[in-house]
Amino acid sequence: MADAVRYRGVFEYEDGSWTATSPDVPGAITWGRSMAGARKHLIEAIASLLDVEDEVVGLGEVKFVFPNHETLTAIIEQNRAARQDLEEAQAAATEALVKAIKSARRDVDLSLRDAAEITGVSFQRVQQVEKELAEA
């Protein structure tokens, strides 16, 4: 689905079923007894409205709404934001690790094990990073 166009989806849970809409495609509204069913039906609805094959439609940003449980809705959004922050921090940590290994090994000429010790990773990880740098 790498070539699929991604649309936003809003999934609202109430009375034991999910209502699914897409703010990007007016009239795209459907439902399902399960999240998976509602997701499948929303993709089908979007594809039908746009007169394209289901395979070229995907969902990108998804929002979940629980009308009778606003606290859950807020917690889900907090979780999403925290996970995004974590992914960004992980990417920054990986970038810093690569720079540290590169400098420790090439500029300071530290041994594999000493580079591992100062960066807090295994010597195997240092080897892996060096291999990736060599292949880049």
mmCIF file of C-alpha atoms in Angstrom:
data_model
loop_
_atom_site.group_PDB
_atom_site.id
_atom_site.type_symbol
_atom_site.label_atom_id
_atom_site.label_comp_id
_atom_site.label_asym_id
_atom_site.label_seq_id
_atom_site.Cartn_x
_atom_site.Cartn_y
_atom_site.Cartn_z
ATOM 1 C CA MET A 1 0.000 0.000 0.000
ATOM 2 C CA ALA A 2 3.022 2.279 -0.438
ATOM 3 C CA ASP A 3 1.353 3.982 -3.418
ATOM 4 C CA ALA A 4 -1.992 4.444 -1.664
ATOM 5 C CA VAL A 5 -3.308 7.946 -1.095
ATOM 6 C CA ARG A 6 -3.840 8.390 2.632
ATOM 7 C CA TYR A 7 -6.939 10.043 4.066
ATOM 8 C CA ARG A 8 -7.747 11.050 7.614
ATOM 9 C CA GLY A 9 -10.234 8.919 9.475
ATOM 10 C CA VAL A 10 -12.409 9.579 12.514
ATOM 11 C CA PHE A 11 -13.746 6.587 14.423
ATOM 12 C CA GLU A 12 -16.471 7.173 16.998
ATOM 13 C CA TYR A 13 -17.463 4.388 19.368
ATOM 14 C CA GLU A 14 -20.966 4.433 20.797
ATOM 15 C CA ASP A 15 -23.567 1.838 21.710
ATOM 16 C CA GLY A 16 -21.312 -1.098 20.819
ATOM 17 C CA SER A 17 -20.350 -0.121 17.294
ATOM 18 C CA TRP A 18 -18.021 2.206 15.441
ATOM 19 C CA THR A 19 -19.048 5.045 13.122
ATOM 20 C CA ALA A 20 -16.282 5.943 10.672
ATOM 21 C CA THR A 21 -15.944 9.129 8.649
ATOM 22 C CA SER A 22 -13.258 10.924 6.695
ATOM 23 C CA PRO A 23 -13.098 14.715 6.887
ATOM 24 C CA ASP A 24 -11.112 14.627 3.617
ATOM 25 C CA VAL A 25 -13.902 13.008 1.598
ATOM 26 C CA PRO A 26 -17.364 14.548 2.040
ATOM 27 C CA GLY A 27 -20.021 11.864 2.372
ATOM 28 C CA ALA A 28 -17.608 9.138 3.477
ATOM 29 C CA ILE A 29 -19.462 7.693 6.424
ATOM 30 C CA THR A 30 -19.954 4.081 7.420
ATOM 31 C CA TRP A 31 -19.961 1.844 10.454
ATOM 32 C CA GLY A 32 -18.785 -1.492 11.764
ATOM 33 C CA ARG A 33 -19.221 -3.700 14.791
ATOM 34 C CA SER A 34 -15.433 -3.817 15.188
ATOM 35 C CA MET A 35 -12.659 -1.347 14.529
ATOM 36 C CA ALA A 36 -11.315 -3.577 11.754
ATOM 37 C CA GLY A 37 -14.733 -3.735 10.099
ATOM 38 C CA ALA A 38 -15.269 0.013 10.304
ATOM 39 C CA ARG A 39 -11.767 0.647 8.904
ATOM 40 C CA LYS A 40 -12.395 -1.714 5.981
ATOM 41 C CA HIS A 41 -15.781 -0.155 5.269
ATOM 42 C CA LEU A 42 -14.371 3.379 5.434
ATOM 43 C CA ILE A 43 -11.699 2.550 2.882
ATOM 44 C CA GLU A 44 -14.391 1.022 0.652
ATOM 45 C CA ALA A 45 -16.603 4.110 1.090
ATOM 46 C CA ILE A 46 -13.796 6.501 0.220
ATOM 47 C CA ALA A 47 -12.828 4.433 -2.826
ATOM 48 C CA SER A 48 -16.443 4.288 -3.972
ATOM 49 C CA LEU A 49 -16.953 8.034 -3.618
ATOM 50 C CA LEU A 50 -13.705 8.761 -5.471
ATOM 51 C CA ASP A 51 -14.411 6.038 -8.064
ATOM 52 C CA VAL A 52 -11.077 4.298 -7.525
ATOM 53 C CA GLU A 53 -9.976 0.812 -6.487
ATOM 54 C CA ASP A 54 -9.837 0.073 -2.741
ATOM 55 C CA GLU A 55 -6.115 -0.704 -3.062
ATOM 56 C CA VAL A 56 -5.236 2.917 -3.856
ATOM 57 C CA VAL A 57 -6.922 4.212 -0.681
ATOM 58 C CA GLY A 58 -5.308 4.135 2.735
ATOM 59 C CA LEU A 59 -5.846 5.740 6.095
ATOM 60 C CA GLY A 60 -3.280 8.117 7.464
ATOM 61 C CA GLU A 61 -3.979 10.107 10.600
ATOM 62 C CA VAL A 62 -6.744 8.483 12.616
ATOM 63 C CA LYS A 63 -8.673 9.980 15.512
ATOM 64 C CA PHE A 64 -10.727 8.013 18.017
ATOM 65 C CA VAL A 65 -13.716 9.570 19.759
ATOM 66 C CA PHE A 66 -15.673 8.191 22.697
ATOM 67 C CA PRO A 67 -18.613 10.616 23.161
ATOM 68 C CA ASN A 68 -19.658 9.267 26.542
ATOM 69 C CA HIS A 69 -16.076 8.959 27.767
ATOM 70 C CA GLU A 70 -14.291 12.224 27.005
ATOM 71 C CA THR A 71 -11.554 11.282 29.466
ATOM 72 C CA LEU A 72 -10.654 8.229 27.376
ATOM 73 C CA THR A 73 -10.604 10.348 24.227
ATOM 74 C CA ALA A 74 -8.188 12.781 25.932
ATOM 75 C CA ILE A 75 -5.980 9.983 27.254
ATOM 76 C CA ILE A 76 -5.741 8.444 23.785
ATOM 77 C CA GLU A 77 -4.627 11.788 22.365
ATOM 78 C CA GLN A 78 -2.058 12.155 25.181
ATOM 79 C CA ASN A 79 -0.762 8.680 24.391
ATOM 80 C CA ARG A 80 -0.494 9.488 20.694
ATOM 81 C CA ALA A 81 1.438 12.693 21.417
ATOM 82 C CA ALA A 82 3.746 10.934 23.883
ATOM 83 C CA ARG A 83 4.470 8.157 21.393
ATOM 84 C CA GLN A 84 5.263 10.743 18.707
ATOM 85 C CA ASP A 85 7.620 12.521 21.130
ATOM 86 C CA LEU A 86 9.233 9.181 21.926
ATOM 87 C CA GLU A 87 9.768 8.380 18.238
ATOM 88 C CA GLU A 88 11.366 11.795 17.702
ATOM 89 C CA ALA A 89 13.590 11.372 20.782
ATOM 90 C CA GLN A 90 14.613 7.890 19.609
ATOM 91 C CA ALA A 91 15.547 9.244 16.201
ATOM 92 C CA ALA A 92 17.626 12.010 17.818
ATOM 93 C CA ALA A 93 19.310 9.487 20.149
ATOM 94 C CA THR A 94 20.173 7.220 17.227
ATOM 95 C CA GLU A 95 21.614 10.132 15.268
ATOM 96 C CA ALA A 96 23.722 11.185 18.268
ATOM 97 C CA LEU A 97 24.891 7.588 18.780
ATOM 98 C CA VAL A 98 26.038 7.301 15.187
ATOM 99 C CA LYS A 99 27.938 10.606 15.439
ATOM 100 C CA ALA A 100 29.542 9.550 18.738
ATOM 101 C CA ILE A 101 30.658 6.185 17.373
ATOM 102 C CA LYS A 102 31.974 7.751 14.198
ATOM 103 C CA SER A 103 33.985 10.321 16.147
ATOM 104 C CA ALA A 104 35.205 7.892 18.803
ATOM 105 C CA ARG A 105 36.415 5.370 16.247
ATOM 106 C CA ARG A 106 37.685 7.646 13.466
ATOM 107 C CA ASP A 107 38.753 10.844 15.217
ATOM 108 C CA VAL A 108 39.985 9.527 18.578
ATOM 109 C CA ASP A 109 40.843 5.992 17.403
ATOM 110 C CA LEU A 110 39.136 4.263 20.337
ATOM 111 C CA SER A 111 38.869 0.505 20.323
ATOM 112 C CA LEU A 112 35.586 -1.123 19.484
ATOM 113 C CA ARG A 113 34.945 -2.037 23.113
ATOM 114 C CA ASP A 114 35.923 1.410 24.453
ATOM 115 C CA ALA A 115 33.587 3.074 21.930
ATOM 116 C CA ALA A 116 30.851 0.730 23.113
ATOM 117 C CA GLU A 117 31.524 1.527 26.759
ATOM 118 C CA ILE A 118 31.412 5.316 26.347
ATOM 119 C CA THR A 119 28.244 5.196 24.242
ATOM 120 C CA GLY A 120 26.448 2.695 26.453
ATOM 121 C CA VAL A 121 25.820 0.101 23.746
ATOM 122 C CA SER A 122 27.269 -3.326 23.012
ATOM 123 C CA PHE A 123 30.371 -3.682 20.883
ATOM 124 C CA GLN A 124 28.166 -5.575 18.418
ATOM 125 C CA ARG A 125 26.008 -2.467 18.036
ATOM 126 C CA VAL A 126 29.143 -0.404 17.378
ATOM 127 C CA GLN A 127 30.101 -2.903 14.665
ATOM 128 C CA GLN A 128 26.607 -2.689 13.199
ATOM 129 C CA VAL A 129 26.730 1.118 13.090
ATOM 130 C CA GLU A 130 30.152 1.045 11.455
ATOM 131 C CA LYS A 131 28.896 -1.415 8.845
ATOM 132 C CA GLU A 132 25.912 0.837 8.100
ATOM 133 C CA LEU A 133 28.238 3.848 7.797
ATOM 134 C CA ALA A 134 30.493 1.943 5.391
ATOM 135 C CA GLU A 135 27.522 0.942 3.235
ATOM 136 C CA ALA A 136 26.117 4.479 3.100
#
